Coordinates of C-alpha atoms in Angstrom, one line a residue:
Chain A
X1 CA 3.4 25.2 17.0
X2 CA 5.9 26.0 15.4
X3 CA 7.3 28.9 13.2
X4 CA 9.3 26.4 10.9
X5 CA 6.4 25.3 9.3
X6 CA 6.6 24.7 5.9
X7 CA 1.9 25.5 4.8
X8 CA -0.3 27.5 6.6
X9 CA -4.1 26.2 6.1
X10 CA -6.0 28.5 5.6
X11 CA -9.7 28.3 7.8
X12 CA -11.2 26.9 4.7
X13 CA -8.9 23.9 4.8
X14 CA -9.8 23.5 8.3
X15 CA -12.8 23.0 7.3
X16 CA -12.0 20.6 4.6
X17 CA -9.7 18.5 7.1
X18 CA -12.2 18.3 10.0
X19 CA -15.2 17.4 7.4
X20 CA -13.3 14.5 6.5
X21 CA -13.2 12.9 10.0
X22 CA -16.1 13.4 10.7
X23 CA -17.1 11.6 7.0
X24 CA -15.0 8.6 8.3
X25 CA -16.4 8.2 11.5
X26 CA -19.8 8.5 10.2
X27 CA -19.1 5.7 8.1
X28 CA -17.6 3.3 11.4
X29 CA -20.8 4.5 13.1
X30 CA -23.3 3.8 10.1
X31 CA -21.9 0.3 9.2
X32 CA -21.7 -0.5 12.9
X33 CA -25.2 -2.3 12.4
X34 CA -24.0 -4.4 9.2
X35 CA -21.4 -6.4 11.2
X36 CA -22.9 -8.7 13.1
X37 CA -21.2 -12.4 12.3
X38 CA -17.1 -13.1 12.5
X39 CA -17.7 -13.3 8.6
X40 CA -18.5 -9.6 8.1
X41 CA -16.0 -8.0 10.6
X42 CA -12.8 -9.8 9.4
X43 CA -13.7 -9.9 5.7
X44 CA -16.5 -8.0 5.2
X45 CA -19.5 -10.2 5.2
X46 CA -17.6 -11.3 1.2
X47 CA -19.6 -9.0 -0.5
X48 CA -17.1 -6.7 -2.2
X49 CA -17.3 -6.4 -6.3
X50 CA -13.7 -6.6 -7.5
X51 CA -13.4 -3.1 -8.7
X52 CA -13.9 -1.8 -3.9
X53 CA -12.1 -4.8 -3.6
X54 CA -9.5 -3.8 -6.3
X55 CA -9.1 -0.1 -4.9
X56 CA -9.1 -1.3 -1.5
X57 CA -6.1 -4.0 -2.3
X58 CA -4.7 -0.7 -3.6
X59 CA -4.9 1.5 -1.2
X60 CA -4.0 -0.5 2.3
X61 CA -0.2 -0.2 0.4
X62 CA -0.5 3.8 -0.5
X63 CA 0.5 5.1 2.6
X64 CA 1.2 9.0 3.1
X65 CA 4.7 7.7 3.5
X66 CA 4.6 6.0 0.4
X67 CA 3.6 9.6 -1.7
X68 CA 5.8 11.7 0.6
X69 CA 8.5 8.9 0.8
X70 CA 8.9 8.3 -3.3
X71 CA 8.1 11.8 -4.5
X72 CA 12.0 12.1 -1.4
X73 CA 13.0 8.8 -3.1
X74 CA 13.1 10.4 -6.9
X75 CA 14.4 13.6 -6.3
X76 CA 17.7 11.2 -4.7
X77 CA 17.4 9.0 -7.5
X78 CA 15.7 9.8 -10.5
X79 CA 12.4 7.8 -12.2
X80 CA 14.6 5.1 -10.9
X81 CA 12.4 4.3 -8.3
X82 CA 9.1 4.2 -10.5
X83 CA 10.6 0.6 -11.0
X84 CA 9.2 0.1 -7.1
X85 CA 5.1 0.9 -9.2
X86 CA 5.8 -0.8 -12.2
X87 CA 8.4 -4.6 -12.3
X88 CA 8.1 -4.0 -8.5
X89 CA 4.5 -4.4 -8.3
X90 CA 2.7 -5.4 -11.5
X91 CA 3.1 -8.8 -12.8
X92 CA 3.1 -9.9 -8.9
X93 CA -0.4 -8.6 -8.6
X94 CA -1.7 -9.9 -12.4
X95 CA 0.2 -13.3 -10.7
X96 CA -2.0 -13.0 -8.0
X97 CA -4.5 -12.7 -9.8
X98 CA -4.3 -15.5 -12.2
X99 CA -2.7 -18.4 -10.5
X100 CA -2.3 -17.1 -6.5
X101 CA -5.9 -16.3 -6.2
X102 CA -7.6 -19.6 -6.4
X103 CA -6.6 -22.0 -4.1
X104 CA -6.9 -18.7 -1.1
X105 CA -10.8 -18.3 -2.1
X106 CA -11.3 -22.5 -3.2
X107 CA -10.0 -23.3 0.1
X108 CA -12.3 -21.0 2.2
X109 CA -9.3 -19.4 4.4
X110 CA -9.6 -17.1 6.7
X111 CA -5.9 -15.6 6.7
X112 CA -2.5 -16.1 4.3
X113 CA -1.4 -18.1 9.0
X114 CA -4.6 -20.0 7.6
X115 CA -3.5 -20.8 4.6
X116 CA -0.3 -22.2 5.5
X117 CA -2.4 -24.6 8.2
X118 CA -4.0 -26.1 5.8
X119 CA -1.3 -26.6 3.6
X120 CA 1.2 -27.6 6.5
X121 CA -0.5 -27.8 9.5
X122 CA -0.7 -25.6 13.4
X123 CA 3.5 -25.1 13.3
X124 CA 3.5 -23.0 9.9
X125 CA 0.7 -21.1 10.9
X126 CA 1.6 -20.1 14.5
X127 CA 5.3 -19.1 13.3
X128 CA 3.4 -17.1 10.6
X129 CA 0.3 -15.6 12.8
X130 CA 3.6 -14.2 15.5
X131 CA 6.3 -12.7 13.0
X132 CA 2.5 -11.4 11.1
X133 CA 1.9 -9.8 14.3
X134 CA 5.3 -8.3 15.0
X135 CA 5.9 -6.3 11.7
X136 CA 2.4 -5.7 11.3
X137 CA 3.0 -3.2 14.9
X138 CA 6.5 -2.7 13.7
X139 CA 5.6 -1.0 11.2
X140 CA 2.6 1.0 12.6
X141 CA 3.9 2.6 14.7
X142 CA 6.5 3.9 12.5
X143 CA 3.7 5.6 10.2
X144 CA 2.3 6.2 12.6
X145 CA 5.6 8.1 14.3
X146 CA 6.5 9.6 10.8
X147 CA 3.0 10.9 10.2
X148 CA 2.8 13.2 13.2
X149 CA 6.7 14.0 12.2
X150 CA 5.6 15.7 8.9
X151 CA 2.6 17.1 10.1
X152 CA 5.1 18.6 12.6
X153 CA 7.3 20.1 9.7
X154 CA 4.1 20.7 7.3
X155 CA 1.6 22.0 9.8
X156 CA 3.1 22.7 12.7
X157 CA 1.0 19.8 15.0
X158 CA 1.9 19.2 18.4
X159 CA 3.6 14.6 17.5
X160 CA 0.9 14.2 20.7
X161 CA -2.3 15.9 19.1
X162 CA -1.9 14.7 15.4
X163 CA -0.6 9.8 16.9
X164 CA -2.9 10.4 19.2
X165 CA -6.4 12.1 16.6
X166 CA -5.2 9.8 13.8
X167 CA -4.2 7.1 15.6
X168 CA -7.8 6.8 17.3
X169 CA -9.9 7.7 14.0
X170 CA -9.1 4.8 12.7
X171 CA -9.4 2.9 16.2
X172 CA -13.1 4.1 16.4
X173 CA -14.0 3.6 12.5
X174 CA -12.9 -0.3 13.1
X175 CA -14.2 -1.7 15.7
X176 CA -17.1 0.0 15.4
X177 CA -16.8 -1.4 11.7
X178 CA -14.5 -3.7 11.3
X179 CA -13.0 -4.9 7.6
X180 CA -16.5 -3.2 6.3
X181 CA -15.8 -0.6 7.7
X182 CA -11.8 -0.3 6.4
X183 CA -12.3 -1.4 3.1
X184 CA -15.1 1.9 3.0
X185 CA -13.1 3.9 3.7
X186 CA -10.1 3.1 2.3
X187 CA -12.1 3.7 -1.3
X188 CA -13.1 6.7 -0.3
X189 CA -8.9 7.2 0.9
X190 CA -8.4 6.7 -2.4
X191 CA -10.7 9.2 -4.4
X192 CA -9.1 11.8 -2.8
X193 CA -6.0 11.1 -2.7
X194 CA -6.3 11.5 -6.2
X195 CA -8.5 14.0 -6.0
X196 CA -6.1 15.9 -3.5
X197 CA -2.9 14.4 -4.9
X198 CA -3.3 14.3 -8.8
X199 CA -3.6 19.2 -9.8
X200 CA 0.3 19.4 -8.5
X201 CA 2.1 16.9 -11.6
X202 CA -0.5 18.8 -14.4
X203 CA 0.0 22.1 -13.4
X204 CA 4.1 20.8 -12.7
X205 CA 4.1 20.1 -16.2
X206 CA 2.6 23.4 -17.2
X207 CA 5.1 25.0 -15.7
X208 CA 7.0 22.8 -16.4
X209 CA 6.8 23.0 -20.4
X210 CA 5.6 19.5 -21.3
X211 CA 7.3 15.6 -20.7
X212 CA 9.9 16.6 -22.7
X213 CA 10.2 20.9 -21.3
X214 CA 10.8 18.5 -18.7
X215 CA 13.6 15.9 -19.0
X216 CA 15.2 19.2 -20.4
X217 CA 15.0 21.0 -17.3
X218 CA 16.0 18.2 -15.4
X219 CA 19.5 16.3 -17.8
X220 CA 20.7 20.6 -17.8
X221 CA 20.3 20.6 -13.7
X222 CA 22.5 16.8 -13.1
X223 CA 24.2 17.7 -15.8
X224 CA 23.4 14.4 -16.6
X225 CA 20.2 11.6 -18.6
X226 CA 20.6 9.5 -16.3
X227 CA 17.6 10.6 -13.9
X228 CA 15.5 9.7 -16.6
X229 CA 15.7 6.8 -17.6
X230 CA 14.0 3.1 -16.6
X231 CA 16.9 0.2 -17.5
X232 CA 19.5 1.9 -19.6
X233 CA 21.9 2.6 -16.8
X234 CA 20.7 -0.3 -14.8
X235 CA 23.8 -2.4 -16.7
X236 CA 26.5 -1.8 -13.7
X237 CA 26.1 -0.6 -9.7
X238 CA 28.6 2.7 -10.7
X239 CA 25.7 4.1 -13.1
X240 CA 22.3 4.7 -11.8
X241 CA 22.2 6.6 -8.8
X242 CA 21.0 4.9 -6.5
X243 CA 23.4 2.1 -6.6
X244 CA 22.0 -0.5 -8.4
X245 CA 22.5 -3.5 -11.0
X246 CA 19.5 -4.9 -13.1
X247 CA 20.0 -8.6 -11.1
X248 CA 18.7 -7.0 -8.0
X249 CA 15.8 -5.3 -9.7
X250 CA 14.8 -8.0 -11.8
X251 CA 15.2 -11.0 -9.0
X252 CA 15.3 -9.5 -6.3
X253 CA 12.5 -6.8 -5.8
X254 CA 10.2 -7.4 -9.7
X255 CA 10.7 -11.3 -8.3
X256 CA 10.4 -12.3 -5.0
X257 CA 10.3 -8.8 -2.2
X258 CA 7.5 -6.9 -4.0
X259 CA 5.9 -11.1 -5.2
X260 CA 6.7 -11.8 -1.8
X261 CA 4.6 -8.5 -0.3
X262 CA 2.0 -8.7 -3.2
X263 CA 0.6 -12.3 -2.7
X264 CA 1.2 -13.2 0.5
X265 CA 1.2 -10.1 2.8
X266 CA -2.1 -10.3 4.1
X267 CA -2.3 -6.6 4.8
X268 CA -3.1 -6.3 1.5
X269 CA -4.3 -10.1 0.9
X270 CA -7.5 -9.6 3.3
X271 CA -8.2 -7.1 0.9
X272 CA -9.2 -9.6 -1.3
X273 CA -10.3 -12.0 0.1
X274 CA -13.3 -9.8 0.4
X275 CA -14.9 -10.3 -2.4
X276 CA -18.0 -12.2 -3.3
X277 CA -16.8 -14.4 -5.5
X278 CA -13.9 -16.1 -7.4
X279 CA -13.9 -14.2 -10.7
X280 CA -14.3 -10.8 -8.7
X281 CA -11.5 -12.3 -6.2
X282 CA -9.1 -12.8 -9.4
X283 CA -10.1 -9.6 -11.0
X284 CA -9.3 -7.0 -7.6
X285 CA -5.3 -7.2 -7.8
X286 CA -6.4 -7.0 -11.9
X287 CA -8.1 -4.4 -11.9
X288 CA -5.7 -3.0 -8.6
X289 CA -2.8 -3.7 -10.5
X290 CA -4.2 -1.2 -13.4
X291 CA -4.2 1.5 -10.7
X292 CA -0.9 0.9 -9.8
X293 CA 0.5 1.8 -12.8
X294 CA -1.0 5.4 -12.5
X295 CA 0.2 6.1 -8.7
X296 CA 4.0 7.6 -10.2
X297 CA 1.6 10.7 -12.0
X298 CA 1.2 11.1 -8.2
X299 CA 4.3 10.3 -7.0
X300 CA 7.2 10.0 -9.4
X301 CA 6.2 12.9 -11.4
X302 CA 5.8 15.6 -8.6
X303 CA 9.6 13.9 -7.9
X304 CA 10.6 14.7 -10.7
X305 CA 9.6 17.9 -11.8
X306 CA 10.9 19.0 -8.0
X307 CA 14.7 18.1 -9.5
X308 CA 13.5 20.3 -12.0
X309 CA 11.6 23.1 -10.3
X310 CA 13.3 23.2 -7.2
X311 CA 16.4 22.5 -7.2
X312 CA 18.6 22.0 -4.4
X313 CA 16.9 20.0 -1.9
X314 CA 19.7 18.7 0.2
X315 CA 19.6 14.8 2.8
X316 CA 18.1 15.9 5.9
X317 CA 21.6 16.0 7.9
X318 CA 22.9 18.5 5.3
X319 CA 19.9 21.6 6.0
X320 CA 21.3 24.5 7.5
X321 CA 20.9 28.3 6.5
X322 CA 21.8 27.8 3.7
X323 CA 19.4 25.0 1.9
X324 CA 16.4 25.6 4.1
X325 CA 15.0 22.1 2.7
X326 CA 15.7 18.1 1.6
X327 CA 13.9 16.8 -0.3
X328 CA 12.3 14.8 1.9
X329 CA 10.8 18.0 1.8
X330 CA 9.2 17.8 -1.9
X331 CA 5.9 16.9 -1.5
X332 CA 4.5 19.1 0.8
X333 CA 6.7 22.5 -0.9
X334 CA 4.9 21.3 -4.5
X335 CA 2.0 21.4 -2.8
X336 CA 2.4 25.3 -1.0
X337 CA 3.8 26.1 -4.4
X338 CA 0.8 25.7 -6.8
X339 CA -2.3 25.2 -3.9
X340 CA -4.3 27.9 -3.0
X341 CA -6.3 28.0 0.1
X342 CA -9.1 24.9 -0.4
X343 CA -6.9 23.3 -2.9
X344 CA -4.7 23.0 0.1
X345 CA -6.6 21.2 2.3
X346 CA -8.0 18.5 -0.1
X347 CA -4.0 18.1 -0.1
X348 CA -3.3 18.0 3.2
X349 CA -6.6 15.8 3.8
X350 CA -5.3 13.2 0.7
X351 CA -2.1 12.9 2.7
X352 CA -4.3 11.9 6.3
X353 CA -5.7 9.6 4.6
X354 CA -3.1 7.9 3.1
X355 CA -2.0 7.8 6.2
X356 CA -4.9 6.4 7.5
X357 CA -6.0 4.0 5.1
X358 CA -2.4 2.6 6.2
X359 CA -3.2 1.8 9.7
X360 CA -6.7 0.5 9.5
X361 CA -5.1 -2.4 7.3
X362 CA -3.0 -2.4 9.8
X363 CA -5.3 -2.7 12.8
X364 CA -8.0 -4.6 10.6
X365 CA -5.1 -7.5 9.2
X366 CA -3.8 -7.9 12.8
X367 CA -7.3 -8.0 14.4
X368 CA -7.9 -11.5 12.1
X369 CA -4.8 -12.5 12.4
X370 CA -4.4 -12.4 15.9
X371 CA -7.7 -13.5 16.5
X372 CA -8.7 -16.0 13.9
X373 CA -4.9 -18.1 14.1
X374 CA -3.2 -17.2 17.0
X375 CA -6.1 -16.6 20.0
X376 CA -8.9 -19.1 18.5
X377 CA -6.1 -22.1 17.5
X378 CA -3.8 -22.0 20.6
X379 CA -5.7 -19.6 23.5
X380 CA -9.7 -20.5 23.6
X381 CA -11.1 -22.8 20.5
X382 CA -14.5 -23.0 21.3
X383 CA -15.8 -20.2 22.1
X384 CA -18.7 -19.2 19.8
X385 CA -18.3 -16.5 16.5
X386 CA -20.2 -13.4 18.9
X387 CA -17.1 -14.3 21.2
X388 CA -14.5 -14.2 18.7
X389 CA -16.4 -11.1 16.6
X390 CA -15.7 -9.4 20.3
X391 CA -11.9 -10.1 20.8
X392 CA -11.3 -8.6 17.3
X393 CA -12.7 -5.5 18.0
X394 CA -10.9 -5.7 21.2
X395 CA -7.6 -6.3 19.7
X396 CA -8.3 -3.9 17.6
X397 CA -7.8 -1.5 19.8
X398 CA -5.2 -3.2 21.5
X399 CA -3.3 -3.4 18.2
X400 CA -3.9 0.9 18.1
X401 CA -3.0 2.1 21.3
X402 CA 0.4 -0.5 21.0
X403 CA 1.4 1.0 18.0
X404 CA 1.1 4.5 20.0
X405 CA 3.5 2.6 21.8
X406 CA 5.5 1.5 20.0
X407 CA 5.7 5.4 18.0
X408 CA 6.6 6.9 21.5
X409 CA 9.2 3.7 21.6
X410 CA 10.4 4.9 17.6
X411 CA 10.6 8.5 19.1
X412 CA 13.0 7.0 21.9
X413 CA 15.4 5.9 19.8
X414 CA 14.6 7.4 15.6
X415 CA 17.4 4.2 15.0
X416 CA 14.6 1.3 14.6
X417 CA 13.6 3.2 11.3
X418 CA 16.6 2.5 9.6
X419 CA 15.9 -1.3 10.2
X420 CA 12.0 -0.9 8.3
X421 CA 13.8 -2.4 5.1
X422 CA 14.9 -5.2 5.9
X423 CA 12.6 -6.3 9.3
X424 CA 10.2 -6.0 6.0
X425 CA 12.3 -8.4 3.8
X426 CA 12.4 -11.1 7.3
X427 CA 9.4 -11.9 7.5
X428 CA 7.8 -11.7 3.9
X429 CA 10.7 -13.1 1.3
X430 CA 10.6 -16.8 3.1
X431 CA 7.1 -16.0 3.3
X432 CA 6.7 -16.4 -0.3
X433 CA 9.1 -19.0 -1.1
X434 CA 6.5 -21.5 1.9
X435 CA 3.6 -20.4 0.5
X436 CA 4.8 -20.9 -3.8
X437 CA 5.8 -24.3 -2.9
X438 CA 2.6 -25.1 -0.8
X439 CA 0.9 -23.8 -3.4
X440 CA 2.5 -25.6 -6.6
X441 CA 4.4 -28.5 -5.6
X442 CA 1.9 -31.5 -3.6
X443 CA 5.4 -33.6 -2.0
X444 CA 6.1 -30.0 -0.7
X445 CA 6.0 -31.8 3.3
X446 CA 4.7 -29.8 6.7
X447 CA 7.4 -30.7 8.3
X448 CA 9.6 -29.4 4.5
X449 CA 7.3 -26.3 4.7
X450 CA 7.3 -25.1 8.4
X451 CA 12.0 -25.9 8.7
X452 CA 11.7 -23.4 5.1
X453 CA 10.4 -20.6 7.4
X454 CA 11.5 -21.7 9.9
X455 CA 16.2 -21.5 8.7
X456 CA 15.0 -19.2 5.3
X457 CA 13.9 -16.2 8.3
X458 CA 16.6 -16.8 10.5
X459 CA 19.3 -16.7 7.4
X460 CA 17.4 -13.7 6.1
X461 CA 18.8 -12.6 9.8
X462 CA 22.3 -14.1 9.7
X463 CA 22.9 -12.3 6.9
X464 CA 21.7 -9.0 7.9
X465 CA 23.6 -9.4 11.0
X466 CA 26.3 -10.4 9.1
X467 CA 26.8 -7.3 7.7
X468 CA 26.1 -5.0 9.6
X469 CA 29.3 -6.8 12.1
X470 CA 31.4 -7.3 8.7
X471 CA 30.9 -3.7 6.9
X472 CA 32.6 -5.7 4.3
X473 CA 30.4 -9.1 3.4
X474 CA 28.3 -6.4 1.4
X475 CA 30.3 -7.7 -1.7
X476 CA 29.4 -11.7 -1.0
X477 CA 25.4 -10.7 -0.1
X478 CA 24.8 -7.7 -3.3
X479 CA 27.5 -8.9 -5.5
X480 CA 29.2 -5.2 -5.0
X481 CA 31.2 -3.5 -2.8
X482 CA 29.0 -0.3 -4.0
X483 CA 25.6 -1.5 -3.3
X484 CA 23.6 1.2 -1.5
X485 CA 21.0 -0.2 1.9
X486 CA 18.7 -1.2 -0.7
X487 CA 20.4 -2.8 -3.4
X488 CA 21.1 -5.3 -0.4
X489 CA 18.0 -5.3 0.7
X490 CA 16.7 -6.6 -2.5
X491 CA 19.2 -9.9 -2.8
X492 CA 18.8 -10.4 1.0
X493 CA 15.9 -10.7 0.3
X494 CA 16.6 -13.0 -2.7
X495 CA 18.8 -16.0 -1.5
X496 CA 17.4 -16.3 2.2
X497 CA 13.6 -17.5 -0.6
X498 CA 16.4 -19.4 -2.9
X499 CA 16.9 -20.6 0.5
X500 CA 14.0 -20.9 2.1
X501 CA 12.9 -23.6 -1.1
X502 CA 15.6 -25.5 -0.8
X503 CA 15.3 -26.4 3.1
X504 CA 11.6 -27.0 2.0
X505 CA 12.0 -28.7 -1.0
X506 CA 15.3 -30.6 0.9
X507 CA 13.2 -31.5 4.0
X508 CA 10.0 -32.4 1.9
X509 CA 12.0 -35.8 0.7
X510 CA 13.1 -36.7 3.7
X511 CA 10.2 -36.2 5.8
X512 CA 6.7 -37.7 4.7
X513 CA 4.0 -35.5 3.0
X514 CA 0.2 -34.7 3.7
X515 CA -2.5 -37.6 1.8
X516 CA -3.2 -36.1 -1.9
X517 CA -7.2 -36.5 0.1
X518 CA -6.2 -33.5 2.2
X519 CA -4.8 -31.4 -0.8
X520 CA -7.5 -31.0 -2.1
X521 CA -8.3 -27.0 -3.0
X522 CA -4.8 -26.1 -1.7
X523 CA -1.9 -27.5 -4.9
X524 CA -1.9 -27.2 -8.6
X525 CA -2.9 -30.5 -10.2
X526 CA -4.9 -31.1 -7.0
X527 CA -8.2 -28.0 -7.0
X528 CA -10.4 -28.3 -9.6
X529 CA -11.6 -24.8 -11.0
X530 CA -14.4 -23.3 -12.2
X531 CA -14.9 -23.5 -15.4
X532 CA -14.3 -20.0 -17.5
X533 CA -16.4 -21.5 -20.9
X534 CA -19.6 -19.6 -20.7
X535 CA -17.9 -16.7 -20.4
X536 CA -17.8 -14.1 -22.6
X537 CA -13.8 -12.5 -22.9
X538 CA -14.6 -9.9 -21.6
X539 CA -15.0 -11.6 -18.3
X540 CA -12.4 -13.7 -17.9
X541 CA -10.2 -12.6 -15.2
X542 CA -6.8 -13.2 -17.8
X543 CA -7.8 -10.9 -21.2
X544 CA -7.7 -8.3 -18.1
X545 CA -4.7 -9.3 -17.2
X546 CA -2.8 -9.2 -21.1
X547 CA -4.7 -5.8 -21.4
X548 CA -3.0 -4.3 -18.5
X549 CA 0.3 -7.0 -19.2
X550 CA 0.5 -5.7 -22.9
X551 CA 0.7 -1.4 -21.8
X552 CA 3.0 -2.7 -19.0
X553 CA 5.8 -3.5 -21.4
X554 CA 4.4 -0.6 -23.5
X555 CA 5.5 1.8 -21.0
X556 CA 8.7 0.4 -19.5
X557 CA 10.0 0.7 -23.5
X558 CA 8.7 3.4 -23.3
X559 CA 10.8 5.6 -20.4
X560 CA 13.6 2.5 -21.3
Chain B
X1 CA -24.5 -10.0 6.0
X2 CA -27.5 -8.4 3.4
X3 CA -24.8 -5.9 1.4
X4 CA -27.8 -5.0 -0.8
X5 CA -29.2 -2.9 2.4
X6 CA -26.0 -1.2 2.7
X7 CA -26.1 2.3 1.2
X8 CA -23.4 2.3 -1.3
X9 CA -19.4 4.2 -1.0
X10 CA -19.7 5.3 -4.0
X11 CA -22.6 8.2 -2.5
X12 CA -20.0 8.9 0.3
X13 CA -18.3 9.4 -2.1
X14 CA -20.2 11.7 -4.0
X15 CA -21.5 13.2 -1.3
X16 CA -17.4 14.4 -0.4
X17 CA -16.3 15.0 -3.4
X18 CA -19.6 17.5 -3.9
X19 CA -19.5 19.5 -0.6
X20 CA -15.3 19.5 -1.0
X21 CA -16.4 20.6 -4.7
X22 CA -18.5 22.9 -3.6
X23 CA -16.5 24.3 -1.0
X24 CA -12.9 25.3 -2.9
X25 CA -14.9 26.3 -6.0
X26 CA -16.2 28.7 -4.0
X27 CA -13.3 29.9 -2.2
X28 CA -11.3 30.0 -4.8
X29 CA -14.5 32.7 -6.5
X30 CA -14.0 34.8 -3.3
X31 CA -10.3 34.6 -3.7
X32 CA -10.4 36.4 -7.5
X33 CA -12.7 40.0 -5.8
X34 CA -10.3 39.2 -1.8
X35 CA -6.7 38.0 -4.0
X36 CA -5.4 35.7 -0.6
X37 CA -2.4 37.2 1.1
X38 CA -0.8 34.0 -0.2
X39 CA 0.1 34.0 -3.7
X40 CA 0.6 30.2 -5.3
X41 CA 2.9 30.0 -8.8
X42 CA 0.0 29.3 -11.6
X43 CA -2.6 31.3 -9.8
X44 CA -3.1 33.3 -13.6
X45 CA -4.9 29.5 -14.3
X46 CA -7.6 30.1 -11.4
X47 CA -6.8 25.9 -10.5
X48 CA -8.9 25.7 -7.8
X49 CA -12.1 27.1 -9.7
X50 CA -12.1 24.8 -12.4
X51 CA -11.0 21.5 -10.5
X52 CA -13.4 22.2 -7.7
X53 CA -16.1 22.8 -10.7
X54 CA -14.9 19.6 -11.7
X55 CA -15.3 17.7 -8.2
X56 CA -18.7 19.1 -7.7
X57 CA -20.1 18.2 -10.7
X58 CA -17.9 14.9 -10.2
X59 CA -20.0 14.0 -6.4
X60 CA -23.3 15.0 -8.2
X61 CA -23.1 12.6 -10.7
X62 CA -22.3 9.9 -7.7
X63 CA -24.8 11.1 -5.1
X64 CA -27.2 10.7 -7.7
X65 CA -26.3 8.2 -9.6
X66 CA -26.7 5.2 -5.9
X67 CA -28.6 7.8 -3.5
X68 CA -30.1 5.5 -1.3
X69 CA -33.5 5.1 -2.7
X70 CA -33.1 4.4 -6.1
X71 CA -30.3 1.9 -5.9
X72 CA -32.5 0.0 -4.2
X73 CA -35.3 -0.7 -6.0

């Protein structure tokens, strides 16, 4: 145990945390008896309501590092971090619900690589499945290590204890109940995250004198009002703390990275595929988007409150006796500031719940892709359904153990963490280009899809390597020598997606397309959508998407 | 999968919120009479009592609304 921990738990806090572990494992044991077939284990029986699928869709993304990381980024960059929740998520979620979900759902695929198999063939599926599996295990290990580090700094818990206890808990409940158990726990975790984190912005706003008082305090502390404006400072790379231009946010983040993530990353798409019918599957991302729009209240607002009420937090590298805390600790510091016995246990439970929901998302998606898109496709093609369920269960356990191994590798080579966002953009951006063209353009051929995906990924890796070898290349990739790493990721994703699409189009015109009969249910114009004529306006997904879109525009104008 | 036979997730959420609400309210009322060693900012607002009470009521609502025997009917 270390003496430098930020928080000390009272006995009631420990009871609250322990109770949480007991409940999630209990849910796993309870649901095991309801998980018998492959459809049950990998897709929760395709029986989830729109609300449950929608909350799980958001929760799988709402990890503890998301909460801690973006509160810290807000302290550093101000309200600009909000872009990752609003323009960097909401339009993409609506696109998934309104445009893309029908193709995923009607073709009855088990996974995103499975869709690529139906649309382009085995090559694209295998490339996507292998790169996705690698990404999942790497992300899972990095998140595990980061969470253990947070628990050590916050509570003085031993790194090994945090890694093994929390990951084995996830392994047990996903092993027992598969996606059904993961989804049930994600909904529970979503509620606990809100219950544990909501009090901090409420009390913070009371202390700061409301929103106007907060804005005034931040302007006084930072001697500028750029920390509380979303768009007005994005006209130049030099005018905002993030060193980014609005084109990077709109075209790189909104059009490629976030749209790619929310519409093709199987970790989140799998939750929506579990919906009980097409209408529920289309409503789920729309419901999710409404909640996503509210998440900044518990993530961004604590960061802004930190700027006003906790001055003097410094980068991790500058921590000293004079400045004992880094801005990475802004959320735990706010917890220590406001949360007494009992409430502190709930806050810590919220962080652990966030970590577990993210990790369960990783391992359940990994188990599905491994079992259906790698094992069944190329190792054992004609086994029984029972055999694949058993493979999914053991794969869950193996995925957790490999993730633990990755966490220990990261512990030895901490610089790996600097490359997480880059790895993410290598996989997601070209995949988005391939899936989008596959759904909207019937002329895209199997060879075009495969080569677009491969060369888009290679192109992204090459751009990344170019800037590492010659830093002056940043001015070509990110359009400015002043761009920061985050801006570089945005532009690299944009170029790799465009490159993937150009390659796909050129190769498609040079090669033979699939016959139209084989594209039914997969491509726009060849897919018969069920009529919504009998539905009232309140039952139509497009109506609720419009409501979310209007609120989204109003919020952006208010915080312009 | 027979989802109708599965106890709704909202019931589990109700139970958890109910127990957490009772614990937080209980310990916060106790702290009124025996103040804890660690004091927090805005302690005068007694956030534990009203937030714990809110969780308790929300938990009670979800538990009763989604009680398994009732939802099976």
